[in-house]
Amino acid sequence: MTRFVLRRLLQSVVVLFGVTLVVFLLLQLVPGDPVRVALGTRFDQQTYDALRERSGLDRPLVAQYLSYVGHALTGDLGVSFRSGQPVTTIVLERLPATLSLAVTAVLLALLVAFPLGVLSAVRSGSALDHAARVFSQFGVSVPDFWMGIMGILLFAGVLGWLPPSGYVALTEDPARWASHVVLPATAVGLVTASILTRFIRSSVLEVLAEDYVRTAEAKGLRARVVVVRHVLRNALIPVVTVVAVQLASLVGGVIVIEVLFAWPGVGRLTYDAVQARDYPVLQGAVLFVAALFLLMNLLVDVLYARLDPRIGLR
């Protein structure tokens, strides 16, 4: 196990190097001068030259990249052109908002998708199965921002039950946090639930067709016992990957939803950085998301071995 984790961590470092290189090169193709944009109406040549020198933009591209990588290895992702704050600090400040939204949305999605997917597979061809497939297709086809807009119009505009936007920290006021997180988490969670429902249904159907399941049924075991003891554990293995990827994607930032609901998370941070051409913040956010995906993949591989001992870690 230890050797496997160390080997995967080394591979992740190589991938992150590749991510930093690709992002750095792509940013060089973006038109416009980020320092000029950051200064705005405060522009004067002396300040402009000083900021370019402080940011290292007056050096050759190779020197800029090597300097960025060297500082990144120590946890220093640079300084924001716009605010002057360290990028690491900015990203970590936005992380709790995104984590609270992502975890809530995934929990909501699992509460809907798990029972619906399992029952749909167990009662394949029934009215419930058809309803589940319609829900799944609807959720995949309708974008989450449309659901968010409809939720704002109905529950905030017409009924007045929930606030249309904004954010309150969970630790500051749990009740107000809950009222603010309902709409964005539901918009994201329903789309995620539709995706998970399809995977859970397909996975359970595949396991139900296995010989050992038919053997358990032939021994006279009750259907509930067969499903709980023999089907779910094996059916959940591929579902774990989908859940982990969805969670990593949400933590990486649901940009449109966070902008729509004025949610100050990593997605909103990325959007603002693109608009302001704040390259250090944009590079830091992308690097954070890439590292998160790699970490989730590692955790999924380890969890696979726990769920099914037949899967070895090599």
GROMACS .gro file of C-alpha atoms in nm:
model
  314
    1MET     CA    1   0.000   0.000   0.000
    2THR     CA    2   0.274   0.247   0.097
    3ARG     CA    3   0.471   0.182  -0.222
    4PHE     CA    4   0.158   0.224  -0.431
    5VAL     CA    5   0.071   0.558  -0.268
    6LEU     CA    6   0.426   0.689  -0.305
    7ARG     CA    7   0.438   0.585  -0.671
    8ARG     CA    8   0.106   0.756  -0.741
    9LEU     CA    9   0.219   1.070  -0.562
   10LEU     CA   10   0.531   1.085  -0.781
   11GLN     CA   11   0.316   1.040  -1.090
   12SER     CA   12   0.088   1.318  -0.968
   13VAL     CA   13   0.384   1.554  -0.937
   14VAL     CA   14   0.472   1.488  -1.302
   15VAL     CA   15   0.112   1.552  -1.407
   16LEU     CA   16   0.103   1.878  -1.212
   17PHE     CA   17   0.421   1.990  -1.388
   18GLY     CA   18   0.246   1.925  -1.717
   19VAL     CA   19  -0.061   2.119  -1.603
   20THR     CA   20   0.146   2.421  -1.501
   21LEU     CA   21   0.327   2.418  -1.837
   22VAL     CA   22   0.008   2.396  -2.044
   23VAL     CA   23  -0.169   2.669  -1.845
   24PHE     CA   24   0.137   2.894  -1.858
   25LEU     CA   25   0.168   2.858  -2.236
   26LEU     CA   26  -0.204   2.912  -2.294
   27LEU     CA   27  -0.199   3.230  -2.088
   28GLN     CA   28   0.074   3.369  -2.312
   29LEU     CA   29  -0.167   3.345  -2.605
   30VAL     CA   30  -0.433   3.556  -2.432
   31PRO     CA   31  -0.440   3.907  -2.584
   32GLY     CA   32  -0.396   4.208  -2.361
   33ASP     CA   33  -0.154   4.318  -2.091
   34PRO     CA   34  -0.251   4.188  -1.745
   35VAL     CA   35  -0.048   4.455  -1.566
   36ARG     CA   36  -0.218   4.733  -1.766
   37VAL     CA   37  -0.559   4.585  -1.683
   38ALA     CA   38  -0.470   4.549  -1.314
   39LEU     CA   39  -0.367   4.913  -1.287
   40GLY     CA   40  -0.676   5.045  -1.464
   41THR     CA   41  -0.717   5.421  -1.412
   42ARG     CA   42  -0.415   5.427  -1.179
   43PHE     CA   43  -0.184   5.369  -1.473
   44ASP     CA   44   0.143   5.556  -1.502
   45GLN     CA   45   0.463   5.435  -1.661
   46GLN     CA   46   0.666   5.421  -1.342
   47THR     CA   47   0.406   5.213  -1.156
   48TYR     CA   48   0.359   4.995  -1.464
   49ASP     CA   49   0.731   4.916  -1.493
   50ALA     CA   50   0.760   4.851  -1.119
   51LEU     CA   51   0.468   4.607  -1.120
   52ARG     CA   52   0.602   4.421  -1.425
   53GLU     CA   53   0.940   4.387  -1.256
   54ARG     CA   54   0.785   4.273  -0.926
   55SER     CA   55   0.571   4.017  -1.110
   56GLY     CA   56   0.865   3.892  -1.314
   57LEU     CA   57   0.691   3.965  -1.644
   58ASP     CA   58   0.993   4.157  -1.773
   59ARG     CA   59   1.198   3.834  -1.783
   60PRO     CA   60   1.211   3.573  -2.063
   61LEU     CA   61   0.928   3.317  -2.069
   62VAL     CA   62   1.152   3.026  -1.968
   63ALA     CA   63   1.279   3.217  -1.666
   64GLN     CA   64   0.922   3.311  -1.573
   65TYR     CA   65   0.805   2.949  -1.586
   66LEU     CA   66   1.101   2.809  -1.393
   67SER     CA   67   1.058   3.077  -1.128
   68TYR     CA   68   0.686   2.997  -1.096
   69VAL     CA   69   0.749   2.623  -1.062
   70GLY     CA   70   1.026   2.678  -0.809
   71HIS     CA   71   0.805   2.894  -0.591
   72ALA     CA   72   0.507   2.658  -0.635
   73LEU     CA   73   0.711   2.370  -0.492
   74THR     CA   74   0.736   2.568  -0.169
   75GLY     CA   75   0.363   2.649  -0.166
   76ASP     CA   76   0.408   3.000  -0.304
   77LEU     CA   77   0.171   3.044  -0.601
   78GLY     CA   78   0.249   3.409  -0.650
   79VAL     CA   79   0.067   3.732  -0.573
   80SER     CA   80  -0.255   3.860  -0.725
   81PHE     CA   81  -0.210   4.144  -0.974
   82ARG     CA   82  -0.534   4.301  -0.858
   83SER     CA   83  -0.538   4.272  -0.479
   84GLY     CA   84  -0.172   4.213  -0.398
   85GLN     CA   85  -0.262   3.918  -0.174
   86PRO     CA   86  -0.087   3.579  -0.194
   87VAL     CA   87  -0.271   3.346  -0.431
   88THR     CA   88  -0.258   3.058  -0.182
   89THR     CA   89  -0.435   3.273   0.076
   90ILE     CA   90  -0.701   3.381  -0.173
   91VAL     CA   91  -0.778   3.024  -0.284
   92LEU     CA   92  -0.791   2.893   0.073
   93GLU     CA   93  -1.028   3.176   0.172
   94ARG     CA   94  -1.268   3.075  -0.107
   95LEU     CA   95  -1.241   2.703  -0.038
   96PRO     CA   96  -1.491   2.674   0.255
   97ALA     CA   97  -1.772   2.827   0.046
   98THR     CA   98  -1.713   2.587  -0.241
   99LEU     CA   99  -1.670   2.287  -0.008
  100SER     CA  100  -2.000   2.357   0.168
  101LEU     CA  101  -2.183   2.387  -0.164
  102ALA     CA  102  -2.018   2.081  -0.321
  103VAL     CA  103  -2.068   1.848  -0.024
  104THR     CA  104  -2.430   1.957   0.019
  105ALA     CA  105  -2.502   1.906  -0.352
  106VAL     CA  106  -2.342   1.559  -0.356
  107LEU     CA  107  -2.526   1.450  -0.040
  108LEU     CA  108  -2.853   1.568  -0.191
  109ALA     CA  109  -2.772   1.385  -0.514
  110LEU     CA  110  -2.695   1.061  -0.328
  111LEU     CA  111  -3.016   1.086  -0.123
  112VAL     CA  112  -3.210   1.098  -0.450
  113ALA     CA  113  -3.000   0.880  -0.680
  114PHE     CA  114  -2.914   0.586  -0.454
  115PRO     CA  115  -3.265   0.463  -0.368
  116LEU     CA  116  -3.401   0.564  -0.708
  117GLY     CA  117  -3.124   0.386  -0.902
  118VAL     CA  118  -3.142   0.068  -0.692
  119LEU     CA  119  -3.522   0.043  -0.702
  120SER     CA  120  -3.523   0.118  -1.073
  121ALA     CA  121  -3.285  -0.171  -1.138
  122VAL     CA  122  -3.456  -0.415  -0.903
  123ARG     CA  123  -3.797  -0.333  -1.057
  124SER     CA  124  -3.674  -0.307  -1.413
  125GLY     CA  125  -3.954  -0.241  -1.661
  126SER     CA  126  -4.195  -0.109  -1.399
  127ALA     CA  127  -4.355   0.234  -1.385
  128LEU     CA  128  -4.093   0.337  -1.128
  129ASP     CA  129  -3.816   0.233  -1.365
  130HIS     CA  130  -3.964   0.439  -1.649
  131ALA     CA  131  -4.006   0.739  -1.417
  132ALA     CA  132  -3.646   0.710  -1.301
  133ARG     CA  133  -3.518   0.699  -1.659
  134VAL     CA  134  -3.726   1.003  -1.751
  135PHE     CA  135  -3.588   1.191  -1.449
  136SER     CA  136  -3.236   1.090  -1.540
  137GLN     CA  137  -3.273   1.199  -1.901
  138PHE     CA  138  -3.434   1.527  -1.795
  139GLY     CA  139  -3.158   1.605  -1.548
  140VAL     CA  140  -2.882   1.535  -1.798
  141SER     CA  141  -3.052   1.742  -2.071
  142VAL     CA  142  -3.139   2.052  -1.866
  143PRO     CA  143  -2.843   2.273  -1.762
  144ASP     CA  144  -2.800   2.347  -1.395
  145PHE     CA  145  -2.803   2.725  -1.448
  146TRP     CA  146  -3.155   2.700  -1.598
  147MET     CA  147  -3.270   2.512  -1.289
  148GLY     CA  148  -3.105   2.779  -1.079
  149ILE     CA  149  -3.285   3.060  -1.262
  150MET     CA  150  -3.621   2.882  -1.230
  151GLY     CA  151  -3.554   2.825  -0.859
  152ILE     CA  152  -3.479   3.195  -0.807
  153LEU     CA  153  -3.795   3.299  -0.994
  154LEU     CA  154  -4.020   3.060  -0.803
  155PHE     CA  155  -3.883   3.033  -0.449
  156ALA     CA  156  -3.725   3.378  -0.419
  157GLY     CA  157  -3.933   3.590  -0.657
  158VAL     CA  158  -4.286   3.447  -0.642
  159LEU     CA  159  -4.302   3.271  -0.306
  160GLY     CA  160  -4.034   3.467  -0.123
  161TRP     CA  161  -3.928   3.165   0.080
  162LEU     CA  162  -3.554   3.178   0.009
  163PRO     CA  163  -3.292   3.445  -0.062
  164PRO     CA  164  -3.206   3.476  -0.433
  165SER     CA  165  -2.830   3.496  -0.382
  166GLY     CA  166  -2.552   3.561  -0.135
  167TYR     CA  167  -2.350   3.359   0.112
  168VAL     CA  168  -2.323   3.326   0.489
  169ALA     CA  169  -2.053   3.107   0.641
  170LEU     CA  170  -2.172   2.787   0.806
  171THR     CA  171  -1.974   2.863   1.121
  172GLU     CA  172  -2.119   3.214   1.140
  173ASP     CA  173  -2.491   3.134   1.117
  174PRO     CA  174  -2.595   2.776   1.027
  175ALA     CA  175  -2.961   2.869   0.973
  176ARG     CA  176  -2.886   3.152   0.730
  177TRP     CA  177  -2.622   2.936   0.557
  178ALA     CA  178  -2.885   2.666   0.503
  179SER     CA  179  -3.133   2.915   0.357
  180HIS     CA  180  -2.871   3.044   0.113
  181VAL     CA  181  -2.734   2.703   0.010
  182VAL     CA  182  -3.069   2.540  -0.072
  183LEU     CA  183  -3.118   2.686  -0.420
  184PRO     CA  184  -2.764   2.646  -0.561
  185ALA     CA  185  -2.719   2.301  -0.402
  186THR     CA  186  -3.053   2.183  -0.542
  187ALA     CA  187  -2.974   2.312  -0.891
  188VAL     CA  188  -2.639   2.133  -0.892
  189GLY     CA  189  -2.759   1.832  -0.692
  190LEU     CA  190  -3.046   1.744  -0.927
  191VAL     CA  191  -2.814   1.736  -1.228
  192THR     CA  192  -2.564   1.525  -1.034
  193ALA     CA  193  -2.845   1.298  -0.912
  194SER     CA  194  -2.959   1.229  -1.267
  195ILE     CA  195  -2.605   1.124  -1.364
  196LEU     CA  196  -2.563   0.904  -1.058
  197THR     CA  197  -2.907   0.744  -1.104
  198ARG     CA  198  -2.810   0.618  -1.449
  199PHE     CA  199  -2.479   0.474  -1.326
  200ILE     CA  200  -2.629   0.313  -1.016
  201ARG     CA  201  -2.912   0.156  -1.219
  202SER     CA  202  -2.672   0.020  -1.484
  203SER     CA  203  -2.429  -0.110  -1.222
  204VAL     CA  204  -2.700  -0.286  -1.019
  205LEU     CA  205  -2.852  -0.440  -1.334
  206GLU     CA  206  -2.512  -0.575  -1.434
  207VAL     CA  207  -2.453  -0.735  -1.093
  208LEU     CA  208  -2.808  -0.879  -1.081
  209ALA     CA  209  -2.723  -1.080  -1.394
  210GLU     CA  210  -2.419  -1.247  -1.231
  211ASP     CA  211  -2.422  -1.621  -1.155
  212TYR     CA  212  -2.360  -1.582  -0.781
  213VAL     CA  213  -2.672  -1.364  -0.752
  214ARG     CA  214  -2.885  -1.627  -0.925
  215THR     CA  215  -2.730  -1.891  -0.696
  216ALA     CA  216  -2.823  -1.688  -0.388
  217GLU     CA  217  -3.178  -1.653  -0.516
  218ALA     CA  218  -3.196  -2.028  -0.590
  219LYS     CA  219  -3.099  -2.101  -0.229
  220GLY     CA  220  -3.418  -1.929  -0.122
  221LEU     CA  221  -3.270  -1.607   0.019
  222ARG     CA  222  -3.511  -1.319   0.034
  223ALA     CA  223  -3.478  -1.056  -0.236
  224ARG     CA  224  -3.385  -0.786   0.016
  225VAL     CA  225  -3.105  -0.999   0.159
  226VAL     CA  226  -2.970  -1.074  -0.189
  227VAL     CA  227  -2.967  -0.709  -0.285
  228VAL     CA  228  -2.814  -0.583   0.039
  229ARG     CA  229  -2.554  -0.855   0.095
  230HIS     CA  230  -2.455  -0.958  -0.256
  231VAL     CA  231  -2.555  -0.689  -0.505
  232LEU     CA  232  -2.491  -0.349  -0.352
  233ARG     CA  233  -2.131  -0.403  -0.241
  234ASN     CA  234  -2.021  -0.509  -0.589
  235ALA     CA  235  -2.244  -0.262  -0.770
  236LEU     CA  236  -2.107   0.034  -0.573
  237ILE     CA  237  -1.747  -0.012  -0.690
  238PRO     CA  238  -1.784   0.168  -1.029
  239VAL     CA  239  -2.023   0.419  -0.871
  240VAL     CA  240  -1.749   0.531  -0.631
  241THR     CA  241  -1.550   0.667  -0.926
  242VAL     CA  242  -1.842   0.869  -1.056
  243VAL     CA  243  -1.919   1.016  -0.713
  244ALA     CA  244  -1.554   1.108  -0.659
  245VAL     CA  245  -1.527   1.276  -1.000
  246GLN     CA  246  -1.850   1.468  -0.944
  247LEU     CA  247  -1.733   1.585  -0.602
  248ALA     CA  248  -1.394   1.692  -0.740
  249SER     CA  249  -1.565   1.878  -1.024
  250LEU     CA  250  -1.791   2.064  -0.782
  251VAL     CA  251  -1.509   2.152  -0.546
  252GLY     CA  252  -1.312   2.266  -0.849
  253GLY     CA  253  -1.587   2.517  -0.895
  254VAL     CA  254  -1.928   2.526  -1.054
  255ILE     CA  255  -1.851   2.856  -1.222
  256VAL     CA  256  -2.192   2.940  -1.369
  257ILE     CA  257  -2.383   2.850  -1.051
  258GLU     CA  258  -2.144   3.041  -0.827
  259VAL     CA  259  -2.171   3.349  -1.050
  260LEU     CA  260  -2.550   3.317  -1.073
  261PHE     CA  261  -2.597   3.295  -0.696
  262ALA     CA  262  -2.310   3.532  -0.605
  263TRP     CA  263  -2.146   3.243  -0.420
  264PRO     CA  264  -1.786   3.341  -0.331
  265GLY     CA  265  -1.620   3.009  -0.412
  266VAL     CA  266  -1.335   2.885  -0.627
  267GLY     CA  267  -1.550   2.895  -0.942
  268ARG     CA  268  -1.638   3.261  -0.889
  269LEU     CA  269  -1.272   3.330  -0.816
  270THR     CA  270  -1.170   3.172  -1.148
  271TYR     CA  271  -1.433   3.372  -1.335
  272ASP     CA  272  -1.319   3.700  -1.179
  273ALA     CA  273  -0.953   3.615  -1.250
  274VAL     CA  274  -1.028   3.556  -1.618
  275GLN     CA  275  -1.215   3.885  -1.646
  276ALA     CA  276  -0.937   4.078  -1.472
  277ARG     CA  277  -0.658   3.884  -1.647
  278ASP     CA  278  -0.521   3.805  -1.303
  279TYR     CA  279  -0.288   3.532  -1.426
  280PRO     CA  280  -0.136   3.424  -1.090
  281VAL     CA  281  -0.483   3.368  -0.940
  282LEU     CA  282  -0.599   3.182  -1.252
  283GLN     CA  283  -0.290   2.959  -1.254
  284GLY     CA  284  -0.328   2.890  -0.883
  285ALA     CA  285  -0.697   2.799  -0.915
  286VAL     CA  286  -0.632   2.562  -1.207
  287LEU     CA  287  -0.339   2.400  -1.025
  288PHE     CA  288  -0.557   2.352  -0.717
  289VAL     CA  289  -0.833   2.185  -0.920
  290ALA     CA  290  -0.583   1.955  -1.094
  291ALA     CA  291  -0.428   1.853  -0.761
  292LEU     CA  292  -0.776   1.785  -0.623
  293PHE     CA  293  -0.863   1.555  -0.913
  294LEU     CA  294  -0.539   1.362  -0.867
  295LEU     CA  295  -0.603   1.327  -0.494
  296MET     CA  296  -0.958   1.202  -0.553
  297ASN     CA  297  -0.832   0.944  -0.806
  298LEU     CA  298  -0.580   0.818  -0.551
  299LEU     CA  299  -0.846   0.789  -0.280
  300VAL     CA  300  -1.076   0.604  -0.520
  301ASP     CA  301  -0.806   0.349  -0.603
  302VAL     CA  302  -0.742   0.283  -0.233
  303LEU     CA  303  -1.116   0.261  -0.162
  304TYR     CA  304  -1.155   0.010  -0.447
  305ALA     CA  305  -0.920  -0.227  -0.269
  306ARG     CA  306  -1.119  -0.188   0.053
  307LEU     CA  307  -1.452  -0.255  -0.116
  308ASP     CA  308  -1.324  -0.551  -0.318
  309PRO     CA  309  -1.016  -0.740  -0.192
  310ARG     CA  310  -0.982  -0.902  -0.536
  311ILE     CA  311  -0.862  -0.567  -0.670
  312GLY     CA  312  -0.493  -0.536  -0.597
  313LEU     CA  313  -0.286  -0.219  -0.572
  314ARG     CA  314   0.010  -0.246  -0.804
   0.00000   0.00000   0.00000
